Amino acid sequence: MPHAEKGLAVGLFGGSFNPPHAGHALVAEIALRRLALDQLWWMVTPGNPLKSMGELAPLSERLQLSEQIAKNPKIKVTAFEAAHHVRYTADALALVKARNPGVDFVWIMGADSLRDFHRWQRWREIVMTFPIAVIDRPGATLSFLSSVVAKTFDYARVDEGDAPRLARMKAPAWTFIHGPRSSLSSSAIRKLAKG
C-alpha cells in the first residue's frame, strides 16, 4: 500500500485495467486536477467478481502496463489488494481506512461503472466509507442519473463546483465531474487484439 501523510487528500482509483489505456490515464488526471488531490492510488485489482476471469491478463502484466501509462508522479500504482487477499472493494476501502488514519480519501469511478454499482458486494457500505467522485465517460452521462445509486443517494450529491473539497467531506457525499472523455475501452482493446 502506498504511503500517505496525515492531512493529504488521496484519490482511490481501482479497476482490473485489463488492459490499462489512455482513457484510464485521462480519468486519473481529471480526478487529480478537479478534486485537488495530493496523490492518486491507481489500484490494479486481482480481478472483478462481476466479470469473467477467462480474459484477465496476469496481474504483473496489468501492473507493469499501468506504470507505463500513469506518468504523473502523484499517481501511485499499487496492487495491495492481491497482497492482502482482498477481493471486494468494500474490504479494500475498509483496509485503507484502518491503515491510514488522518488521510482524506475519495473513491474515484467512471460513470460507466455507476450503472451496475448496486450489484457490487456491499455497495451501500462503499458509499458510506469515503466520498465518491464519478468521472464522466462516453455514453454514460445520462444513464448515471437513472442508476440505483444516484437515486438512493440523491440527497448526498455535491455540486461539481465543490469537487475540490470532496475528499474532506464526510461520507456519504458524491459528485459527478464533467470533462474531456475518451472513447477507449479495455473490452474493445481486447476484442481488437483477438483480431
Short mmCIF file of C-alpha atoms in Angstrom, two decimals:
data_model
loop_
_atom_site.label_atom_id
_atom_site.label_comp_id
_atom_site.label_asym_id
_atom_site.label_seq_id
_atom_site.Cartn_x
_atom_site.Cartn_y
_atom_site.Cartn_z
CA MET A 1 0.00 0.00 0.00
CA PRO A 2 1.43 3.41 -0.89
CA HIS A 3 2.34 5.81 1.92
CA ALA A 4 0.28 8.94 2.58
CA GLU A 5 0.89 11.51 5.32
CA LYS A 6 -1.92 12.65 7.57
CA GLY A 7 -3.86 15.58 6.14
CA LEU A 8 -3.32 14.63 2.49
CA ALA A 9 -6.21 14.28 0.03
CA VAL A 10 -5.86 10.98 -1.81
CA GLY A 11 -7.93 9.56 -4.64
CA LEU A 12 -8.54 5.81 -4.89
CA PHE A 13 -8.97 4.67 -8.49
CA GLY A 14 -9.50 0.93 -8.70
CA GLY A 15 -10.06 -1.41 -11.58
CA SER A 16 -8.91 -4.51 -13.36
CA PHE A 17 -7.17 -2.33 -16.01
CA ASN A 18 -7.32 -5.19 -18.50
CA PRO A 19 -5.54 -3.57 -20.27
CA PRO A 20 -4.95 -0.06 -18.93
CA HIS A 21 -5.25 2.66 -21.58
CA ALA A 22 -5.15 6.42 -22.19
CA GLY A 23 -8.82 6.71 -21.11
CA HIS A 24 -7.88 5.48 -17.63
CA ALA A 25 -4.99 7.96 -17.52
CA LEU A 26 -7.39 10.75 -18.55
CA VAL A 27 -9.79 9.85 -15.69
CA ALA A 28 -6.84 9.86 -13.25
CA GLU A 29 -5.60 13.26 -14.49
CA ILE A 30 -9.09 14.80 -14.34
CA ALA A 31 -9.54 13.46 -10.80
CA LEU A 32 -6.15 14.81 -9.65
CA ARG A 33 -6.89 18.26 -11.03
CA ARG A 34 -10.61 18.69 -10.32
CA LEU A 35 -10.54 17.11 -6.84
CA ALA A 36 -7.33 18.96 -5.85
CA LEU A 37 -5.69 15.68 -4.81
CA ASP A 38 -2.21 15.32 -3.37
CA GLN A 39 -1.99 11.71 -4.59
CA LEU A 40 -3.98 9.19 -6.59
CA TRP A 41 -3.65 5.46 -5.92
CA TRP A 42 -4.14 3.53 -9.16
CA MET A 43 -5.34 0.23 -7.64
CA VAL A 44 -4.88 -2.71 -10.01
CA THR A 45 -7.26 -5.35 -8.68
CA PRO A 46 -6.71 -9.11 -8.78
CA GLY A 47 -9.99 -9.34 -10.72
CA ASN A 48 -13.57 -8.18 -10.90
CA PRO A 49 -16.10 -10.58 -9.34
CA LEU A 50 -18.71 -9.33 -11.84
CA LYS A 51 -16.54 -10.05 -14.89
CA SER A 52 -15.16 -13.20 -16.48
CA MET A 53 -11.70 -14.13 -15.25
CA GLY A 54 -11.05 -16.03 -18.51
CA GLU A 55 -9.85 -12.94 -20.39
CA LEU A 56 -7.94 -11.45 -17.47
CA ALA A 57 -4.24 -10.80 -18.17
CA PRO A 58 -1.81 -11.68 -15.35
CA LEU A 59 -1.70 -9.11 -12.54
CA SER A 60 2.03 -8.46 -13.05
CA GLU A 61 1.40 -7.56 -16.70
CA ARG A 62 -1.50 -5.21 -15.88
CA LEU A 63 0.60 -3.61 -13.13
CA GLN A 64 3.56 -3.04 -15.47
CA LEU A 65 1.35 -1.58 -18.23
CA SER A 66 -0.37 0.70 -15.68
CA GLU A 67 3.00 2.03 -14.52
CA GLN A 68 3.90 2.84 -18.14
CA ILE A 69 0.64 4.76 -18.69
CA ALA A 70 0.40 6.58 -15.33
CA LYS A 71 3.14 9.16 -15.92
CA ASN A 72 2.17 11.74 -13.29
CA PRO A 73 4.42 11.44 -10.21
CA LYS A 74 1.36 11.99 -8.00
CA ILE A 75 -0.06 8.67 -9.26
CA LYS A 76 0.99 5.63 -7.22
CA VAL A 77 0.31 2.33 -9.00
CA THR A 78 -0.39 -0.44 -6.50
CA ALA A 79 -1.72 -4.00 -6.28
CA PHE A 80 -2.06 -4.11 -2.49
CA GLU A 81 -5.42 -5.87 -2.72
CA ALA A 82 -3.73 -9.02 -4.06
CA ALA A 83 -1.05 -8.89 -1.33
CA HIS A 84 -3.80 -8.69 1.33
CA HIS A 85 -6.03 -11.27 -0.42
CA VAL A 86 -8.82 -8.69 -0.74
CA ARG A 87 -11.49 -9.50 -3.30
CA TYR A 88 -14.18 -6.85 -2.80
CA THR A 89 -13.96 -3.05 -2.97
CA ALA A 90 -15.75 -2.68 0.39
CA ASP A 91 -12.99 -4.73 2.06
CA ALA A 92 -10.23 -2.81 0.26
CA LEU A 93 -11.65 0.53 1.40
CA ALA A 94 -12.05 -0.72 4.98
CA LEU A 95 -8.37 -1.78 4.93
CA VAL A 96 -7.26 1.59 3.51
CA LYS A 97 -9.29 3.44 6.15
CA ALA A 98 -7.89 1.33 9.03
CA ARG A 99 -4.28 1.71 7.87
CA ASN A 100 -4.38 5.46 7.13
CA PRO A 101 -5.96 7.45 9.96
CA GLY A 102 -5.98 11.17 9.26
CA VAL A 103 -5.76 10.82 5.47
CA ASP A 104 -8.71 12.15 3.46
CA PHE A 105 -9.72 9.67 0.76
CA VAL A 106 -12.15 9.87 -2.13
CA TRP A 107 -13.21 6.87 -4.24
CA ILE A 108 -13.00 7.57 -7.99
CA MET A 109 -15.03 5.72 -10.57
CA GLY A 110 -16.01 6.15 -14.20
CA ALA A 111 -19.66 6.95 -14.87
CA ASP A 112 -19.94 3.69 -16.82
CA SER A 113 -19.32 1.76 -13.55
CA LEU A 114 -22.13 3.61 -11.75
CA ARG A 115 -24.77 1.86 -13.85
CA ASP A 116 -24.02 -1.52 -12.23
CA PHE A 117 -22.65 -0.23 -8.93
CA HIS A 118 -25.68 -1.50 -6.99
CA ARG A 119 -24.60 -5.04 -7.97
CA TRP A 120 -21.26 -4.64 -6.18
CA GLN A 121 -20.80 -6.51 -2.90
CA ARG A 122 -21.91 -4.20 -0.02
CA TRP A 123 -22.27 -1.16 -2.29
CA ARG A 124 -24.05 0.89 0.39
CA GLU A 125 -21.09 0.33 2.71
CA ILE A 126 -18.74 1.66 -0.01
CA VAL A 127 -20.83 4.83 -0.34
CA MET A 128 -20.74 5.29 3.44
CA THR A 129 -16.95 4.76 3.72
CA PHE A 130 -15.49 7.55 1.55
CA PRO A 131 -16.86 10.35 -0.63
CA ILE A 132 -17.16 9.34 -4.30
CA ALA A 133 -16.23 11.21 -7.48
CA VAL A 134 -17.93 9.90 -10.61
CA ILE A 135 -15.97 10.92 -13.73
CA ASP A 136 -17.87 11.31 -16.99
CA ARG A 137 -17.39 8.57 -19.62
CA PRO A 138 -18.75 8.41 -23.20
CA GLY A 139 -22.31 7.12 -23.34
CA ALA A 140 -22.72 7.19 -19.57
CA THR A 141 -23.52 10.85 -18.88
CA LEU A 142 -27.30 10.45 -18.82
CA SER A 143 -27.54 6.84 -17.64
CA PHE A 144 -25.84 7.69 -14.34
CA LEU A 145 -28.86 9.79 -13.29
CA SER A 146 -31.16 6.78 -13.51
CA SER A 147 -28.78 4.46 -11.65
CA VAL A 148 -29.91 2.89 -8.39
CA VAL A 149 -27.01 4.53 -6.52
CA ALA A 150 -27.71 8.04 -7.88
CA LYS A 151 -31.37 7.72 -6.90
CA THR A 152 -30.69 6.16 -3.47
CA PHE A 153 -28.08 8.75 -2.51
CA ASP A 154 -29.51 11.73 -4.37
CA TYR A 155 -29.60 13.67 -1.08
CA ALA A 156 -25.80 13.29 -0.75
CA ARG A 157 -24.92 14.70 -4.17
CA VAL A 158 -22.47 17.60 -4.01
CA ASP A 159 -22.30 20.33 -6.65
CA GLU A 160 -19.46 19.80 -9.12
CA GLY A 161 -18.10 23.22 -8.21
CA ASP A 162 -17.38 21.88 -4.71
CA ALA A 163 -15.31 18.95 -6.08
CA PRO A 164 -12.01 20.34 -4.67
CA ARG A 165 -13.47 19.94 -1.15
CA LEU A 166 -14.94 16.46 -1.69
CA ALA A 167 -12.09 14.47 -0.10
CA ARG A 168 -12.53 16.50 3.11
CA MET A 169 -16.27 15.78 3.32
CA LYS A 170 -17.90 13.11 5.44
CA ALA A 171 -19.47 10.22 3.54
CA PRO A 172 -21.99 9.88 2.09
CA ALA A 173 -21.05 12.59 -0.39
CA TRP A 174 -20.61 12.26 -4.14
CA THR A 175 -20.29 14.39 -7.23
CA PHE A 176 -20.38 13.95 -10.99
CA ILE A 177 -17.46 15.52 -12.83
CA HIS A 178 -17.86 16.52 -16.47
CA GLY A 179 -14.82 16.94 -18.67
CA PRO A 180 -12.92 15.56 -21.62
CA ARG A 181 -13.89 11.95 -22.38
CA SER A 182 -12.01 9.12 -24.05
CA SER A 183 -13.88 6.56 -26.12
CA LEU A 184 -11.24 3.91 -25.39
CA SER A 185 -12.39 0.82 -23.52
CA SER A 186 -10.49 -2.22 -22.28
CA SER A 187 -13.07 -4.64 -23.69
CA ALA A 188 -12.80 -3.04 -27.16
CA ILE A 189 -9.00 -3.22 -26.99
CA ARG A 190 -9.16 -6.92 -26.04
CA LYS A 191 -11.56 -7.56 -28.93
CA LEU A 192 -9.19 -5.85 -31.40
CA ALA A 193 -6.23 -7.85 -30.07
CA LYS A 194 -8.09 -11.10 -30.77
CA GLY A 195 -8.49 -9.96 -34.38
#
